[in-house]
XYZ file of C-alpha atoms in Angstrom:
730
model
C 0.000 -0.019 0.036
C 1.389 3.433 -1.074
C 1.741 6.211 1.555
C -0.475 9.183 0.984
C 1.141 12.533 0.349
C -0.847 15.736 0.648
C 0.109 19.174 -0.732
C -2.072 22.262 -0.554
C -2.074 26.022 -1.287
C -4.771 28.720 -1.191
C -5.715 29.917 -4.695
C -8.360 32.609 -5.204
C -9.546 32.347 -1.580
C -10.047 28.578 -1.679
C -7.724 25.652 -0.896
C -6.290 23.631 -3.750
C -5.409 20.256 -2.342
C -3.306 17.663 -4.302
C -3.018 14.146 -2.985
C -0.894 11.222 -4.154
C -1.108 7.583 -3.087
C -4.750 7.546 -2.179
C -6.127 6.078 -5.512
C -4.926 4.348 -8.751
C -1.687 2.774 -7.514
C -0.954 1.019 -10.732
C -0.953 4.109 -13.052
C 2.411 5.713 -14.034
C 1.226 8.851 -12.397
C -1.968 9.540 -10.435
C -3.259 12.417 -8.245
C -6.502 13.671 -6.810
C -7.282 17.444 -6.739
C -9.789 19.110 -4.588
C -10.893 22.770 -4.992
C -13.754 23.747 -2.814
C -15.883 20.647 -2.782
C -15.042 19.726 -6.525
C -12.731 16.844 -6.602
C -11.146 14.906 -9.627
C -8.929 11.894 -10.028
C -6.326 12.228 -12.814
C -4.239 9.245 -14.039
C -1.488 8.986 -16.664
C -0.541 5.594 -18.212
C 2.230 5.108 -20.778
C 2.442 2.136 -23.045
C 5.476 -0.132 -22.704
C 6.245 0.007 -26.370
C 5.250 1.839 -29.501
C 2.816 0.430 -32.041
C 4.151 -0.313 -35.395
C 3.687 2.400 -37.932
C 3.012 5.211 -35.395
C 4.300 8.492 -36.890
C 2.734 10.977 -34.462
C 2.492 11.730 -30.797
C -0.186 9.298 -29.562
C -1.589 11.370 -26.641
C -5.240 11.048 -25.551
C -6.803 13.021 -22.697
C -10.326 12.096 -21.752
C -12.562 13.792 -19.154
C -14.997 11.353 -17.647
C -17.994 13.033 -15.910
C -19.739 10.879 -13.359
C -23.359 11.994 -12.690
C -22.984 10.886 -9.023
C -20.482 13.742 -8.705
C -23.393 16.243 -8.753
C -25.937 13.907 -6.983
C -27.817 13.081 -10.279
C -28.888 9.922 -11.950
C -28.264 9.807 -15.591
C -31.195 10.272 -18.021
C -32.146 7.595 -20.626
C -33.435 4.071 -20.350
C -30.341 2.421 -18.890
C -29.595 5.232 -16.434
C -25.956 4.970 -16.958
C -23.275 7.302 -18.374
C -22.685 6.713 -22.047
C -20.888 8.743 -24.654
C -19.049 11.814 -23.355
C -21.258 14.778 -22.992
C -20.429 17.944 -24.943
C -19.139 19.549 -21.704
C -16.867 16.649 -21.124
C -15.515 16.701 -24.634
C -14.864 20.389 -24.384
C -13.006 19.874 -21.037
C -10.956 17.123 -22.731
C -9.888 19.506 -25.517
C -9.189 22.208 -22.939
C -6.705 19.826 -21.072
C -5.135 18.484 -24.256
C -4.230 21.860 -25.911
C -1.753 23.158 -23.262
C -0.308 19.760 -22.419
C 0.522 18.402 -25.989
C 3.212 21.126 -26.916
C 5.074 20.203 -23.763
C 5.606 16.540 -24.758
C 8.323 15.396 -27.247
C 6.839 15.481 -30.706
C 8.845 12.363 -31.645
C 7.511 10.245 -28.717
C 5.766 7.225 -30.185
C 4.587 5.096 -27.173
C 0.907 5.737 -26.383
C -0.038 8.123 -23.531
C -3.478 8.057 -22.016
C -4.555 10.590 -19.464
C -7.978 10.164 -17.891
C -9.613 12.861 -15.676
C -12.554 11.474 -13.586
C -14.835 13.969 -11.907
C -15.672 12.442 -8.600
C -17.531 15.316 -6.913
C -18.879 18.591 -8.408
C -20.043 21.244 -5.961
C -21.938 23.186 -8.630
C -19.800 26.245 -7.897
C -16.112 25.459 -8.970
C -15.700 24.309 -12.542
C -13.582 21.109 -12.787
C -12.308 21.951 -16.226
C -9.128 23.770 -15.252
C -8.526 21.173 -12.541
C -8.200 18.743 -15.444
C -5.378 20.753 -16.923
C -3.543 20.915 -13.493
C -4.175 17.231 -12.815
C -2.919 16.136 -16.171
C 0.197 18.270 -15.785
C 0.761 16.914 -12.237
C 0.174 13.171 -13.165
C 2.624 13.447 -16.151
C 5.030 15.472 -14.020
C 5.398 12.686 -11.353
C 5.478 9.932 -13.971
C 8.464 8.748 -15.990
C 7.236 10.692 -19.008
C 9.708 13.299 -20.305
C 7.282 16.280 -19.839
C 8.407 20.021 -20.026
C 5.812 21.198 -17.498
C 4.371 21.946 -15.095
C 1.544 23.865 -16.666
C -1.432 25.464 -14.907
C -4.761 26.903 -15.804
C -7.242 29.387 -14.159
C -10.498 31.127 -14.991
C -10.382 34.927 -14.896
C -13.563 36.958 -14.555
C -14.220 40.668 -14.429
C -16.826 41.808 -11.912
C -17.590 45.397 -10.808
C -14.393 46.675 -12.420
C -12.033 44.107 -10.800
C -10.506 40.835 -11.942
C -11.762 37.718 -10.093
C -9.762 34.532 -9.888
C -11.811 31.327 -10.649
C -15.249 32.986 -10.445
C -17.887 30.550 -9.330
C -20.845 29.463 -11.454
C -23.174 31.825 -9.464
C -20.705 34.752 -10.008
C -20.294 34.164 -13.808
C -23.603 35.816 -14.778
C -22.236 39.138 -13.402
C -18.932 38.789 -15.127
C -18.046 40.757 -18.229
C -15.704 38.008 -19.313
C -14.612 34.451 -18.644
C -11.128 33.641 -19.922
C -9.176 30.428 -19.207
C -5.483 31.171 -19.142
C -3.005 28.141 -19.272
C 0.663 28.937 -18.856
C 4.030 27.554 -17.794
C 6.474 29.512 -15.653
C 7.669 31.336 -18.705
C 4.794 31.855 -21.174
C 1.104 31.411 -22.117
C 0.314 28.083 -23.656
C -3.486 28.216 -24.310
C -6.385 30.699 -24.106
C -10.151 30.072 -24.171
C -12.534 32.971 -23.621
C -16.094 34.241 -23.762
C -16.655 37.989 -23.266
C -19.115 40.684 -23.329
C -17.550 42.798 -26.024
C -14.383 43.176 -24.072
C -11.762 45.750 -25.303
C -8.433 44.375 -26.353
C -6.499 46.271 -23.717
C -8.662 44.821 -20.985
C -8.350 41.358 -22.415
C -4.604 41.587 -22.314
C -4.739 42.592 -18.641
C -6.955 39.664 -17.813
C -4.516 37.328 -19.486
C -1.673 38.788 -17.525
C -3.676 38.497 -14.282
C -4.332 34.804 -15.045
C -0.619 34.021 -15.941
C 0.480 35.565 -12.673
C -2.131 33.434 -10.687
C -0.838 30.356 -12.461
C 2.619 30.717 -10.920
C 1.417 29.823 -7.442
C -0.133 26.578 -8.789
C 3.017 25.777 -10.773
C 5.040 26.247 -7.593
C 2.716 23.744 -5.821
C 3.249 21.155 -8.568
C 6.968 21.608 -8.373
C 6.709 20.882 -4.750
C 4.701 17.641 -5.535
C 7.145 16.590 -8.340
C 10.213 17.192 -6.126
C 8.751 15.048 -3.379
C 7.401 12.041 -5.328
C 8.454 12.433 -9.013
C 10.002 9.463 -10.745
C 13.147 9.424 -12.821
C 12.412 10.373 -16.381
C 12.935 8.245 -19.388
C 15.161 9.504 -22.062
C 14.417 9.364 -25.772
C 16.587 10.626 -28.572
C 14.969 12.740 -31.379
C 15.020 11.217 -34.827
C 17.890 12.276 -37.087
C 17.300 12.823 -40.821
C 20.045 11.296 -42.977
C 22.082 14.232 -44.329
C 22.842 12.312 -47.543
C 19.119 11.980 -48.117
C 18.580 15.726 -47.568
C 21.425 16.475 -49.937
C 20.010 14.288 -52.694
C 16.429 15.751 -52.246
C 17.976 19.260 -52.522
C 19.650 18.325 -55.785
C 16.531 16.865 -57.163
C 13.891 19.536 -56.345
C 15.534 22.706 -55.033
C 15.199 24.543 -58.322
C 11.687 23.329 -58.920
C 10.083 23.523 -55.450
C 9.503 27.277 -55.325
C 7.679 27.276 -58.640
C 5.500 24.335 -57.620
C 4.908 25.868 -54.174
C 4.210 29.592 -54.704
C 0.607 29.203 -55.898
C -2.531 31.147 -54.952
C -4.599 28.127 -55.827
C -4.544 25.510 -53.128
C -5.528 22.716 -55.485
C -2.766 23.501 -57.901
C -0.154 23.775 -55.183
C -1.320 20.339 -53.686
C -1.032 18.682 -57.126
C 2.419 20.117 -57.710
C 3.711 19.044 -54.337
C 2.178 15.521 -54.667
C 3.869 15.217 -58.077
C 7.305 16.105 -56.690
C 6.874 13.634 -53.770
C 6.030 10.825 -56.098
C 9.119 11.658 -58.194
C 11.337 11.526 -55.071
C 9.975 8.205 -54.034
C 10.463 6.822 -57.500
C 14.090 8.105 -57.708
C 15.262 7.447 -54.214
C 12.908 4.648 -52.988
C 15.491 1.829 -53.559
C 18.081 3.556 -51.375
C 15.876 5.100 -48.582
C 12.577 4.191 -46.790
C 9.583 6.091 -48.301
C 8.696 7.275 -44.712
C 12.276 8.761 -44.406
C 11.929 10.394 -47.772
C 8.596 11.969 -46.879
C 9.903 13.153 -43.539
C 12.818 14.913 -45.223
C 10.532 16.369 -47.962
C 8.170 17.653 -45.225
C 11.119 19.384 -43.577
C 11.972 21.104 -46.842
C 8.427 22.401 -47.197
C 8.279 23.551 -43.602
C 11.505 25.519 -43.959
C 10.114 27.168 -47.227
C 6.849 28.248 -45.617
C 8.592 29.693 -42.570
C 11.442 31.442 -44.330
C 9.080 33.049 -46.976
C 7.260 34.694 -44.065
C 10.192 35.620 -41.940
C 12.758 36.467 -44.514
C 10.625 37.809 -47.367
C 7.661 39.139 -45.399
C 5.381 37.240 -47.988
C 3.013 34.267 -48.157
C 3.245 31.246 -50.385
C -0.114 32.229 -51.782
C 1.180 35.632 -52.796
C -0.839 37.456 -50.126
C 0.524 40.122 -47.855
C 1.103 39.354 -44.181
C -2.092 41.053 -43.104
C -3.999 40.567 -46.251
C -7.401 38.703 -45.977
C -8.460 36.365 -48.858
C -11.366 37.306 -51.003
C -14.551 37.592 -48.991
C -18.185 37.162 -49.957
C -21.447 36.967 -47.921
C -25.060 36.328 -48.881
C -28.329 35.574 -47.151
C -31.629 33.765 -47.933
C -29.728 31.141 -49.794
C -32.213 28.262 -49.224
C -36.030 28.086 -49.711
C -38.347 26.775 -46.880
C -35.811 27.276 -44.050
C -36.254 30.020 -41.441
C -33.021 31.729 -42.349
C -29.809 30.997 -44.133
C -26.416 32.349 -45.290
C -23.291 31.554 -47.188
C -20.082 33.084 -46.068
C -16.871 32.493 -48.030
C -13.220 33.444 -47.351
C -10.841 32.149 -50.055
C -11.602 28.475 -50.405
C -13.281 28.252 -46.997
C -17.068 28.230 -47.388
C -19.696 27.902 -44.701
C -23.406 27.345 -45.418
C -25.368 28.151 -42.274
C -29.095 27.428 -41.615
C -31.228 28.537 -38.592
C -34.288 26.885 -37.354
C -36.624 28.652 -34.803
C -38.815 26.701 -32.425
C -40.825 26.980 -29.221
C -39.054 26.988 -25.916
C -40.131 23.277 -25.520
C -37.411 22.674 -28.120
C -34.576 23.989 -25.949
C -31.848 21.474 -25.336
C -31.947 19.553 -22.030
C -28.421 19.168 -20.590
C -27.723 15.895 -18.887
C -24.332 16.686 -17.228
C -22.828 17.660 -13.887
C -22.938 21.449 -14.465
C -25.641 23.589 -12.819
C -26.939 24.560 -16.204
C -29.895 22.449 -17.213
C -31.036 23.804 -20.517
C -30.045 26.010 -23.328
C -32.206 27.672 -25.995
C -29.455 28.884 -28.319
C -27.637 26.000 -29.993
C -24.967 25.871 -32.653
C -23.808 22.689 -34.412
C -20.988 22.371 -36.930
C -20.370 19.659 -39.509
C -17.155 18.972 -41.361
C -17.939 16.493 -44.212
C -14.981 14.917 -46.060
C -15.832 16.537 -49.349
C -14.948 19.881 -47.884
C -11.244 18.942 -48.293
C -11.783 16.713 -51.427
C -11.365 13.586 -49.462
C -13.197 10.317 -48.920
C -13.765 9.313 -45.341
C -16.222 7.158 -43.374
C -19.205 9.214 -42.266
C -20.061 8.870 -38.468
C -20.893 10.881 -35.510
C -19.453 14.212 -34.501
C -15.818 14.132 -33.258
C -14.068 16.502 -30.951
C -13.245 18.888 -33.814
C -16.943 19.213 -34.757
C -18.086 19.753 -31.149
C -15.188 22.126 -30.371
C -15.724 24.260 -33.544
C -19.566 24.410 -32.875
C -19.172 25.531 -29.266
C -16.606 28.239 -30.184
C -18.995 29.762 -32.778
C -21.854 29.433 -30.307
C -19.881 31.217 -27.531
C -18.919 34.014 -29.939
C -22.591 34.876 -30.750
C -23.961 34.294 -27.141
C -23.355 37.933 -26.012
C -25.581 39.377 -28.769
C -28.451 36.775 -28.496
C -31.627 38.460 -27.210
C -32.910 37.293 -23.883
C -35.817 34.888 -23.571
C -38.127 37.725 -22.475
C -37.219 39.769 -25.668
C -37.283 36.805 -28.021
C -39.177 33.673 -26.561
C -37.762 31.140 -29.099
C -35.364 28.212 -29.084
C -32.786 28.621 -31.918
C -30.694 25.999 -33.593
C -27.974 26.993 -36.064
C -26.064 24.514 -38.180
C -22.841 25.358 -39.980
C -21.991 23.132 -42.869
C -18.375 23.454 -43.848
C -18.919 22.863 -47.605
C -15.330 23.818 -48.439
C -12.336 24.130 -46.105
C -8.899 25.718 -46.311
C -8.358 27.200 -42.942
C -10.384 28.546 -39.974
C -13.895 27.235 -40.706
C -14.861 27.988 -37.019
C -14.490 31.710 -37.550
C -16.279 31.564 -40.847
C -19.050 29.811 -39.046
C -19.220 32.684 -36.644
C -19.654 35.119 -39.505
C -22.283 32.906 -41.224
C -24.225 32.405 -37.973
C -24.420 36.102 -37.495
C -25.785 36.519 -41.020
C -28.382 33.717 -40.691
C -29.655 35.170 -37.355
C -30.309 38.489 -38.990
C -31.834 36.784 -42.027
C -34.286 34.976 -39.774
C -35.349 38.194 -38.041
C -33.678 37.347 -34.678
C -33.109 40.726 -33.016
C -29.438 40.230 -32.266
C -27.781 43.297 -30.776
C -24.853 43.548 -33.230
C -23.154 41.544 -35.979
C -20.265 39.283 -34.967
C -17.292 38.269 -37.131
C -14.146 36.234 -36.498
C -10.670 35.808 -37.888
C -7.720 33.405 -37.193
C -4.146 34.798 -36.829
C -1.155 32.564 -37.358
C 2.422 32.790 -36.111
C 5.827 31.967 -37.564
C 8.824 32.231 -35.192
C 12.460 31.977 -35.981
C 13.714 28.467 -34.804
C 16.917 30.064 -33.529
C 15.491 33.319 -32.093
C 11.957 33.067 -30.659
C 11.768 36.923 -30.168
C 11.799 37.164 -34.014
C 8.337 36.389 -35.250
C 5.604 37.380 -37.836
C 1.863 37.104 -37.301
C -0.248 36.134 -40.264
C -3.834 37.449 -40.665
C -6.291 34.820 -42.008
C -4.155 31.672 -42.103
C -5.015 28.878 -44.602
C -4.452 25.260 -44.080
C -0.750 25.010 -45.118
C 0.131 27.934 -42.857
C -1.723 26.260 -39.961
C 0.061 23.019 -40.548
C 3.590 24.395 -40.708
C 3.069 27.479 -38.493
C 3.281 27.784 -34.743
C -0.089 29.075 -33.732
C -3.859 29.281 -34.529
C -5.251 32.195 -32.579
C -8.977 32.694 -33.233
C -10.625 35.981 -32.229
C -14.292 36.832 -32.642
C -16.221 39.983 -31.785
C -18.303 42.974 -32.744
C -17.122 46.456 -33.779
C -17.023 47.312 -30.046
C -15.125 44.346 -28.544
C -14.156 40.709 -28.220
C -16.830 38.082 -27.634
C -14.691 34.962 -27.937
C -11.032 33.717 -28.132
C -9.368 30.257 -28.639
C -5.643 29.917 -28.818
C -3.851 26.738 -29.943
C -0.034 26.625 -30.239
C 2.686 24.152 -31.124
C 5.293 26.021 -29.208
C 6.008 25.711 -25.429
C 4.454 29.154 -25.017
C 4.056 32.563 -26.533
C 4.988 36.020 -25.199
C 2.745 38.929 -24.450
C 4.270 40.710 -27.300
C 2.734 38.101 -29.659
C -0.585 38.303 -27.910
C -0.817 42.073 -28.128
C 0.161 42.037 -31.811
C -2.414 39.269 -32.561
C -5.267 41.025 -30.949
C -4.508 44.318 -32.746
C -4.266 42.501 -36.119
C -7.442 40.597 -35.478
C -9.341 43.794 -34.648
C -8.320 45.321 -38.041
C -9.352 42.250 -39.870
C -12.692 42.038 -38.050
C -13.629 45.489 -39.228
C -12.976 44.549 -42.824
C -15.016 41.365 -42.497
C -17.930 43.287 -40.799
C -18.068 45.782 -43.751
C -18.541 42.863 -46.152
C -21.302 41.324 -43.923
C -23.024 44.647 -43.727
C -23.384 44.736 -47.419
C -25.270 41.442 -47.402
C -27.451 42.424 -44.415
C -26.774 45.118 -41.834
C -29.718 44.740 -39.544
C -32.069 41.901 -38.450
C -35.149 41.671 -40.578
C -38.220 43.206 -38.960
C -40.425 40.216 -39.875
C -39.740 36.472 -39.208
C -40.058 34.032 -42.050
C -43.649 33.120 -42.728
C -42.571 29.473 -42.201
C -41.292 30.187 -38.721
C -43.633 29.726 -35.713
C -45.070 32.836 -34.082
C -44.848 33.074 -30.370
C -47.733 34.826 -28.471
C -47.266 35.835 -24.872
C -50.002 36.377 -22.263
C -50.069 36.523 -18.482
C -52.255 34.480 -16.169
C -52.695 34.347 -12.412
C -49.874 32.093 -11.101
C -52.417 30.441 -8.733
C -54.272 29.298 -11.800
C -51.318 27.452 -13.543
C -52.657 24.224 -12.220
C -56.014 24.854 -13.947
C -54.374 25.139 -17.307
C -52.082 22.167 -16.763
C -54.709 19.859 -15.257
C -54.346 16.583 -13.443
C -51.407 14.820 -14.899
C -51.080 17.485 -17.631
C -54.357 16.327 -19.279
C -55.814 19.770 -19.830
C -52.692 21.381 -21.478
C -52.164 18.227 -23.568
C -55.777 18.440 -24.868
C -55.350 22.103 -25.764
C -52.145 21.301 -27.705
C -53.807 18.380 -29.489
C -56.835 20.383 -30.378
C -55.075 23.542 -31.593
C -51.819 22.027 -32.894
C -49.868 24.725 -30.962
C -47.029 24.614 -28.416
C -47.669 26.021 -24.930
C -44.972 26.913 -22.467
C -45.850 28.017 -18.884
C -43.362 29.800 -16.561
C -43.682 29.988 -12.794
C -44.538 33.691 -12.861
C -47.723 32.958 -14.980
C -46.187 33.831 -18.261
C -47.799 31.644 -21.005
C -46.162 31.421 -24.436
C -48.190 29.938 -27.208
C -46.397 29.093 -30.454
C -48.016 28.335 -33.819
C -47.496 28.754 -37.549
C -51.252 29.317 -38.008
C -52.655 32.521 -36.514
C -56.123 31.104 -36.179
C -54.868 28.192 -34.151
C -52.926 30.461 -31.850
C -55.976 32.590 -31.448
C -57.970 29.555 -30.438
C -55.472 28.358 -27.960
C -55.218 31.847 -26.382
C -58.941 31.906 -26.094
C -59.007 28.506 -24.257
C -56.177 29.455 -21.844
C -57.861 32.836 -21.031
C -61.146 30.992 -20.610
C -59.642 28.580 -18.147
C -58.104 31.367 -16.056
C -60.617 34.214 -16.476
C -63.092 34.900 -13.703
C -66.792 34.989 -14.637
C -68.406 38.300 -13.688
C -72.065 39.126 -13.208
C -73.361 41.169 -16.081
C -70.931 39.725 -18.619
C -72.175 38.312 -21.890
C -70.816 35.032 -23.297
C -71.387 32.812 -26.214
C -71.416 29.174 -24.961
C -72.281 25.634 -25.871
C -75.309 23.781 -24.534
C -73.760 20.787 -22.822
C -76.715 19.277 -20.815
C -80.462 19.602 -20.818
C -82.632 18.994 -17.780
C -86.399 19.416 -17.330
C -85.844 22.669 -15.433
C -83.262 24.237 -17.880
C -80.063 23.951 -19.916
C -76.450 23.998 -18.832
C -74.220 26.172 -21.020
C -70.429 26.095 -21.071
C -69.479 29.778 -21.210
C -65.727 29.235 -20.707
C -63.613 26.131 -20.903
C -64.526 24.136 -17.887
C -67.171 26.602 -16.607
C -70.883 25.933 -16.861
C -73.902 27.988 -15.903
C -77.594 27.173 -15.804
C -80.162 28.820 -17.948
C -83.493 28.105 -16.194
C -86.281 27.197 -18.448
C -88.031 30.452 -17.591
C -84.833 32.415 -18.880
C -84.561 30.626 -22.216
C -86.999 32.821 -24.154
C -89.173 35.937 -23.831
C -92.239 33.722 -24.001
C -93.507 30.734 -22.172
C -91.459 27.563 -22.743
C -93.016 24.176 -21.978
C -89.962 22.034 -22.808
C -86.389 23.056 -22.947
C -85.893 21.100 -26.175
C -88.337 23.521 -27.822
C -85.754 26.276 -27.624
C -82.340 24.586 -27.548
C -80.576 21.187 -27.999
C -77.210 19.806 -26.959
C -74.366 21.376 -28.940
C -76.248 24.633 -29.811
C -74.069 27.751 -29.364
C -76.189 30.438 -27.649
C -75.534 33.922 -26.325
C -76.257 34.379 -22.517
C -75.788 36.887 -19.827
C -74.522 36.105 -16.330
C -77.280 37.295 -13.934
C -75.951 35.861 -10.664
C -73.038 33.883 -9.032
C -74.506 32.401 -5.830
C -72.693 31.789 -2.537
C -71.808 28.365 -3.579
C -70.126 29.649 -6.747
C -72.978 28.462 -9.049
C -73.523 30.543 -12.185
C -77.077 31.621 -13.225
C -77.511 32.598 -16.857
C -80.173 34.238 -18.912
C -80.865 34.064 -22.647
C -84.114 36.055 -22.162
C -82.279 39.140 -20.864
C -80.618 39.586 -24.339
C -83.789 39.181 -26.360
C -86.410 41.876 -27.377
C -89.020 42.611 -24.600
C -92.063 40.231 -24.828
C -95.395 41.282 -26.078
C -98.221 41.754 -23.538
C -99.646 38.307 -24.383
C -96.193 36.614 -23.974
C -95.681 38.472 -20.604
C -98.995 37.130 -19.425
C -98.223 33.670 -20.484
C -94.910 33.708 -18.613
C -96.766 34.488 -15.344
C -98.253 31.065 -15.456
C -96.079 28.422 -13.680
C -93.896 26.367 -15.935
C -93.926 22.506 -15.812
C -92.579 21.530 -12.297
C -93.357 25.023 -10.938
C -91.072 27.963 -10.235
C -87.782 27.047 -8.265
C -88.438 26.571 -4.529
C -86.209 29.413 -3.367
C -88.118 31.960 -5.454
C -91.880 31.110 -5.267
C -93.916 33.112 -7.789
C -90.802 34.306 -9.743
C -88.715 32.937 -12.505
C -85.137 33.840 -11.165
C -84.831 31.465 -8.182
C -81.735 29.632 -7.323
C -83.255 26.407 -6.050
C -81.991 23.623 -8.271
C -80.124 20.427 -8.181
C -76.329 20.879 -7.813
C -74.373 20.895 -11.170
C -70.824 20.674 -12.240
C -69.155 24.169 -12.609
């Protein structure tokens, strides 16, 4: 049995406790972390040998949410956790992105890090604990890892930065930025913000980086006490004779093949050269070695072109954006659509509006239970001219969809302003760099096309980075990177926002960190590009349409007495279901008595509104109603004047003449107009049809003085308006 080691430090007013030796003894590295009452277990296991044919860093980081952590039982038939939730997938990506650059790129033995959320206190987000836990587990293992790395949330509330704001504090915060960093530099950023100025965002990042140093110091204490000796692995060496022969074969032809504005032509040229090299040198060298050396040549050309010549392989300037186009109302029948293009990157976006019943129910450990604004992203293989197996959404699709969703969230109208559920789908129909930021632009266009009253348009751009391999202080930032620059560059820094500020950020790097000089340059460059893109979007549509699509449902809002909500719902929901079935509408009722009725047919909505109002409206003496005859008795007819509310028209009140039989005047199912003459002490309603008819003639008046069959009601002898009658259903 392993001895238990405990390490702790106060971070943001709460204790961060790291324990080793309590759980998972057989992993290469394992720790538990507790912050507040949120606790996770993080394990790292490294394979004993590499799989044949592995030519990449085989790292997998998975976050496993356990519903028991939040005191919940999973939904669904089997009541067991299944596929990772969207929140867990995003947390996995959050941990992977700052960890991966700190591992040897040439490592080929599989590494699996699993973060299991054991307890979630609904206040402290476990996502940043996953980053710290992964760093700590790898740090104490035999894995050569250039950490530690730490991550924190930074909020901005009442003019002050707040470290690790709780879930209950976040609604008050102007931003929520996750800052991951080592001792020396920032390694990852993820942010949502309420149109935050660039200067304030930079200060928030600096605040988070400073806070990370305390957690890094704690990890160093853990590693010094219980860390294992590190394995050593030598980086691969490319045969110099092979590089020389490749240089002789293609150096004079490579620039001509490479410097092409057209991606397809460039790809064909490079593919042709690679096939020639394999054909010429394949007998002497392994094809994999040839391709590795060839790839090194291309990487060097991409980077030297930017650094030494201040140019791009496509011929664009360093800050030049590819050709832009934007259009709306692309598709028939849908509620709103758009097409946004930037170079060979093309996003088709479609929006669907629905009732609040269509909001997404979230089955996870976070305190958030539903969301009414949803963005999904699809990346089909034809978008890159490839053939792949179609399947479910991977981490890329989920991550890109969540980023675009987060970028638009600050401008989405509140539920009280716009009582709809909204689903947007971005189809990446062509891809050559930063489809997530193109999805942000296309989503903004579709929302306005559908008539959603968003506050402002939102656009996004990706900025790349090329650094000098020998001098990291020498760098160039590239506006609007395309696929090749993303592949051979050092950074993909996505920034989205309005004309007034940033709404979302996502930073991925391949370096061990970037300086604040790079961050400041990137945010400034991204702002300039954003204004250019917004100008193009404005030419397509500059304001939300004033009318919704005729195909979209209309939402009608009314207010009822909260005490009568049960009347509308009925026992077991029978009443509200019957209204929905009868009118073919949707009905949502909130605790404050707000009722939202959705329908594509105005007549159906009007009918549903009338029924709901009827169920909740009080009957008042003197009011006139048109109701249906529901029952006939010898002494009169019962009339339903409002849904579920009946009154009695005594036989003497049916007409302005003598009536011998009720059936002589009305029959069941007749619609008649009546006036409420009395509501007695027992709540029974007396009605009169006679009161709305022309006065009787003298002969008719005399006839009415004669007693009707069965006599006058007992409580009013000699008069027609008595209340004595058998009880009836109200």
